[in-house]
CSV table of C-alpha atoms in Angstrom, one decimal:
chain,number,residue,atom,x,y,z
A,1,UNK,CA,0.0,0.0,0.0
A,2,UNK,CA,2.9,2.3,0.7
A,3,UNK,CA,3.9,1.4,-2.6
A,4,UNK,CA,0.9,2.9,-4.2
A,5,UNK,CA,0.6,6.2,-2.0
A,6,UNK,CA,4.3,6.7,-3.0
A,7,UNK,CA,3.5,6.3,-6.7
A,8,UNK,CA,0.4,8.2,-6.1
A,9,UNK,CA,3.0,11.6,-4.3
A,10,UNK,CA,5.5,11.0,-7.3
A,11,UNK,CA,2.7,11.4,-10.1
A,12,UNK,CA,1.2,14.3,-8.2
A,13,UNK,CA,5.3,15.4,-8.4
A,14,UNK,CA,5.6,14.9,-12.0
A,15,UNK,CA,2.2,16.2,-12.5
A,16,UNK,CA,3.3,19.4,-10.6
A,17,UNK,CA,6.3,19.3,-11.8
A,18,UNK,CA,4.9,19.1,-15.9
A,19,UNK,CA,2.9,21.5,-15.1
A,20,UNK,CA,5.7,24.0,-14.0
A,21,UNK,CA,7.7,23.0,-17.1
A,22,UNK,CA,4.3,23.8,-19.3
A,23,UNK,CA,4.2,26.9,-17.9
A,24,UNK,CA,7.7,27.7,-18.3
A,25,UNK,CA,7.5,26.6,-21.2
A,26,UNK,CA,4.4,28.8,-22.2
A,27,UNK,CA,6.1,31.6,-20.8
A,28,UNK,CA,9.1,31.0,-22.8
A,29,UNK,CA,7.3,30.6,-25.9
A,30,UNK,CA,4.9,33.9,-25.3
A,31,UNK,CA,8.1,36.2,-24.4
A,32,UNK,CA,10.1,34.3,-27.1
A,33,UNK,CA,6.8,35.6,-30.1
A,34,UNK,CA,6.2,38.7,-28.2
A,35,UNK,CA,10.2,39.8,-28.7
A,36,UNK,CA,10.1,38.5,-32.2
A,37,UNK,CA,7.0,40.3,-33.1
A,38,UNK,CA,8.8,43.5,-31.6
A,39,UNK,CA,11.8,42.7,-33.4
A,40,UNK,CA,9.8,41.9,-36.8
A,41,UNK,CA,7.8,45.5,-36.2
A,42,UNK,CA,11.4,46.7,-35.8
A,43,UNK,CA,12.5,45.1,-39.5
A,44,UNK,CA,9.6,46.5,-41.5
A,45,UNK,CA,9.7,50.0,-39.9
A,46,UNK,CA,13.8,50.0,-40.8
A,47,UNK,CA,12.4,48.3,-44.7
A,48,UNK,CA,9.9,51.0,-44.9
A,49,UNK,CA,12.3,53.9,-43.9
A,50,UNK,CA,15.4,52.5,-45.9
A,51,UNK,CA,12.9,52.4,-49.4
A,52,UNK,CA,11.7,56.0,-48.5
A,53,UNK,CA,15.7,56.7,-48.4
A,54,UNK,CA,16.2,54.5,-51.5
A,55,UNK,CA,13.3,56.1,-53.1
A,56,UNK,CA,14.2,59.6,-52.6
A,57,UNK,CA,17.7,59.0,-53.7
A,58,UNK,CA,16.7,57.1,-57.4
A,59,UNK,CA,14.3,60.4,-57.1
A,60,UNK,CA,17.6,62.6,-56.5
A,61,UNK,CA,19.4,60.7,-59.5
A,62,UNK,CA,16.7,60.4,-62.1
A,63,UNK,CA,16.4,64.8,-61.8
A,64,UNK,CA,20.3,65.1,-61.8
A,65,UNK,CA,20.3,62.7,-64.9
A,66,UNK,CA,17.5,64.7,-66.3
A,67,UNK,CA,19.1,67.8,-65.9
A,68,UNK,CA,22.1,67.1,-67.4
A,69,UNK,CA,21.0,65.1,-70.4
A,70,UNK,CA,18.5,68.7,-70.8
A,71,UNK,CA,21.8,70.7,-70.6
A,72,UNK,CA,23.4,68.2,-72.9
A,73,UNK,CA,20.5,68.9,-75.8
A,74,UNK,CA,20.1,72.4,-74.8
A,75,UNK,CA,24.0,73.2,-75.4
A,76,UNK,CA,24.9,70.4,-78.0
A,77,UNK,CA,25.2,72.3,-81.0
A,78,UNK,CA,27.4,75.0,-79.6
A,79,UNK,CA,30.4,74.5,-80.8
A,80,UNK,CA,29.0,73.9,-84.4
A,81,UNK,CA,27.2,77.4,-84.0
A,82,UNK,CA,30.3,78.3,-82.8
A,83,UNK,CA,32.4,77.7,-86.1
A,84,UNK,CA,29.2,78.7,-88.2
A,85,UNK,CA,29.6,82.4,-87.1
A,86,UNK,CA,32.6,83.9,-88.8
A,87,UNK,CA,30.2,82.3,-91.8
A,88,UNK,CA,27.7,84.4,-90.8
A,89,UNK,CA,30.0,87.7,-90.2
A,90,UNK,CA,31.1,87.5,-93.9
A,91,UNK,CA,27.5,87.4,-95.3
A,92,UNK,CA,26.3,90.4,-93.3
A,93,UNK,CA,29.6,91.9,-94.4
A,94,UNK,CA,29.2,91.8,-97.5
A,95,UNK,CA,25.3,92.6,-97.3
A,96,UNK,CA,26.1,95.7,-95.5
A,97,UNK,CA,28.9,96.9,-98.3
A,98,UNK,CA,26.6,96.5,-101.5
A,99,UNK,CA,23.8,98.4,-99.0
A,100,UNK,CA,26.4,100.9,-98.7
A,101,UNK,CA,27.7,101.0,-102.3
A,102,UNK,CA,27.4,103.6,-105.1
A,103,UNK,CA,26.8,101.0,-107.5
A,104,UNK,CA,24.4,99.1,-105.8
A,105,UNK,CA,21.9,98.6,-109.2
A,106,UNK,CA,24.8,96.4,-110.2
A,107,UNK,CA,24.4,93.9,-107.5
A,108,UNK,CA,20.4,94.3,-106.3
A,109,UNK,CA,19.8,90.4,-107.5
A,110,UNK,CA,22.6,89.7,-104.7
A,111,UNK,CA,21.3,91.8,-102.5
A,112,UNK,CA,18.1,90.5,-102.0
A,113,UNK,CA,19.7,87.1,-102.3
A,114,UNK,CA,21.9,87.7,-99.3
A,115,UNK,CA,19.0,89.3,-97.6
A,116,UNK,CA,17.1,86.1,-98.2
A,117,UNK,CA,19.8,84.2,-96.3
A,118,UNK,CA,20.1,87.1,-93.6
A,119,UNK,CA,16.3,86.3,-92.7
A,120,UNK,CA,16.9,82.4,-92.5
A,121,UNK,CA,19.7,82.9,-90.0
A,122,UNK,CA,17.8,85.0,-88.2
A,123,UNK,CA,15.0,82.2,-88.0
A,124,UNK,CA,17.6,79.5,-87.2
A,125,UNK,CA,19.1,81.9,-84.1
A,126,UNK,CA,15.2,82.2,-83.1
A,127,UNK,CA,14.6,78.3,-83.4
A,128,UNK,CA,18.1,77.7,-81.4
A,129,UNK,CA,17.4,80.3,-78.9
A,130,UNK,CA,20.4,82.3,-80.3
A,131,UNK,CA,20.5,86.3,-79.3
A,132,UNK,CA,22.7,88.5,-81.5
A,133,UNK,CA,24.7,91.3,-79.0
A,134,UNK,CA,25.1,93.8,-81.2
A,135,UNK,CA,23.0,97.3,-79.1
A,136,UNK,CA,24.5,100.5,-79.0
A,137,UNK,CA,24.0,103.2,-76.7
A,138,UNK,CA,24.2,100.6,-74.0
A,139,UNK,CA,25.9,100.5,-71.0
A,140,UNK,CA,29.4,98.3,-71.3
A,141,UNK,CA,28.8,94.9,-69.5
A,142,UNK,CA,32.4,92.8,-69.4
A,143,UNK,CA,31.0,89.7,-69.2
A,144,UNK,CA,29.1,90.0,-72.8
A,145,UNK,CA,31.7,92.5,-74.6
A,146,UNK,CA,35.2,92.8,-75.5
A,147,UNK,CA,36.4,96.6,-75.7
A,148,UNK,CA,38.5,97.0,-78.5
A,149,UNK,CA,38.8,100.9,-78.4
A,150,UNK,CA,38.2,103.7,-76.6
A,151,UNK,CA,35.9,106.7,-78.4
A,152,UNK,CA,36.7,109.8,-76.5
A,153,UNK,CA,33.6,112.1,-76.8
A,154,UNK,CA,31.7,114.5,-74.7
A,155,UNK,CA,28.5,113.8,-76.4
A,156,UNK,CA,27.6,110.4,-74.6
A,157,UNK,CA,27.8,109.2,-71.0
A,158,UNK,CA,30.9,107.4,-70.0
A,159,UNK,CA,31.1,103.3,-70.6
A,160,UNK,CA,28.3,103.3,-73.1
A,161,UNK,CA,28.7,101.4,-76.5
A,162,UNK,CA,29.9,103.2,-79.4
A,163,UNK,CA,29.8,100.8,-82.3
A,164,UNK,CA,29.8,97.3,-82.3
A,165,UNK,CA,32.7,96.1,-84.8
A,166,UNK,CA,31.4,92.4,-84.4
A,167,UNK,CA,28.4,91.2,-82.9
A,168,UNK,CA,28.4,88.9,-80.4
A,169,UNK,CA,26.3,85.8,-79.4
A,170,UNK,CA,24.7,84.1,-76.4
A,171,UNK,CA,22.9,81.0,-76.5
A,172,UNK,CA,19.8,80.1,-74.5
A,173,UNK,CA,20.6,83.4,-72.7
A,174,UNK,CA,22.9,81.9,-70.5
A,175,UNK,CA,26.0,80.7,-72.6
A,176,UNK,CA,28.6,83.2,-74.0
A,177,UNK,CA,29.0,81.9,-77.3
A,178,UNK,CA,31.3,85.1,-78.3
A,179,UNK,CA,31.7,88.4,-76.3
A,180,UNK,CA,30.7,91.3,-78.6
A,181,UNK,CA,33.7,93.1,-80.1
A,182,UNK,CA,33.1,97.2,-79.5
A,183,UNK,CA,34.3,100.7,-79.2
A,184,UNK,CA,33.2,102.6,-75.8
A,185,UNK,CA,32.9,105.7,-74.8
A,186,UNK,CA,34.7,108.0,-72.3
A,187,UNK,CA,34.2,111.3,-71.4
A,188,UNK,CA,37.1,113.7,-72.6
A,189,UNK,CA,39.0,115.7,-69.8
């Protein structure tokens, strides 16, 4: 009889004891999910922010990228333009000598000719966004024109454009394609 009221103490032991280990066990297992579930929260909220971050910086890129390939098409034919222009200084030369000429009867068919072509460079320098710098009577502004001489006159303000011997160029009214060759004034002492 002992026998059986010791086997009867040891399973109410091991019950006791299982239980314990069940609730440890439960215990373990709860803290164990609720510190992954933090942990997994954690993750996503570092995912989420890092593909904001990502995002923003493809964002950053694609502008950059954008910007420059603009520039690139903006400014691409500028050194073509460039070496087109003494081309274009010879034709209004010689327009502007038969204007002035004695004889001009003698040459009206080329006049109007090189008028013709006068007005299509000035529509190709519209399309291309092209702007002659040729004013006078304006004040002298270094970064657009070259002095080449000095007119010393009492007539007209000091640092004012005399004559433009070339014109200059500026493309999409921010590129200096070629400074503006010109006499200015200065007031005589």
């Amino acid at each position: 009889m002992i026998n059986t009221e010791e086997k009867k103490v040891d399973n109410k032991k091991n019950i006791k004891i299982n239980d314990e280990k069940n609730k440890n066990d439960y215990l373990i297992k709860k803290n164990l999910t609720q510190f992954l579930e933090i942990q997994l929260k954690e993750s996503e909220k570092k995912i989420i922010e890092l593909e904001k971050t990502t995002e923003k910086e493809i964002m950053l890129i694609f502008n950059r990228l954008n910007k420059e390939v603009e520039k690139s098409i903006k400014f691409s034919l500028e050194k073509l333009i460039i070496d087109f222009l003494p081309i274009v200084d010879s034709i209004e030369r010689a327009l502007n000598l038969i204007e002035i000429s004695k004889s001009k009867e003698n040459y009206i068919g080329i006049l109007h000719k090189l008028k013709f072509i006068c007005n299509l460079l000035e529509e190709f320098f519209n399309v291309f966004s092209i702007k002659k710098i040729n004013d006078i009577n304006v004040l002298f502004n270094p970064s657009i024109h070259q002095a080449m001489s000095v007119h010393y006159t009492n007539e007209i303000e000091s640092n004012q454009i005399v004559t433009v011997m070339q014109p200059g160029y500026i493309l999409h009214e921010s590129r200096l394609l070629r400074p503006a060759m010109v006499i200015v004034s200065k007031k005589k002492k």
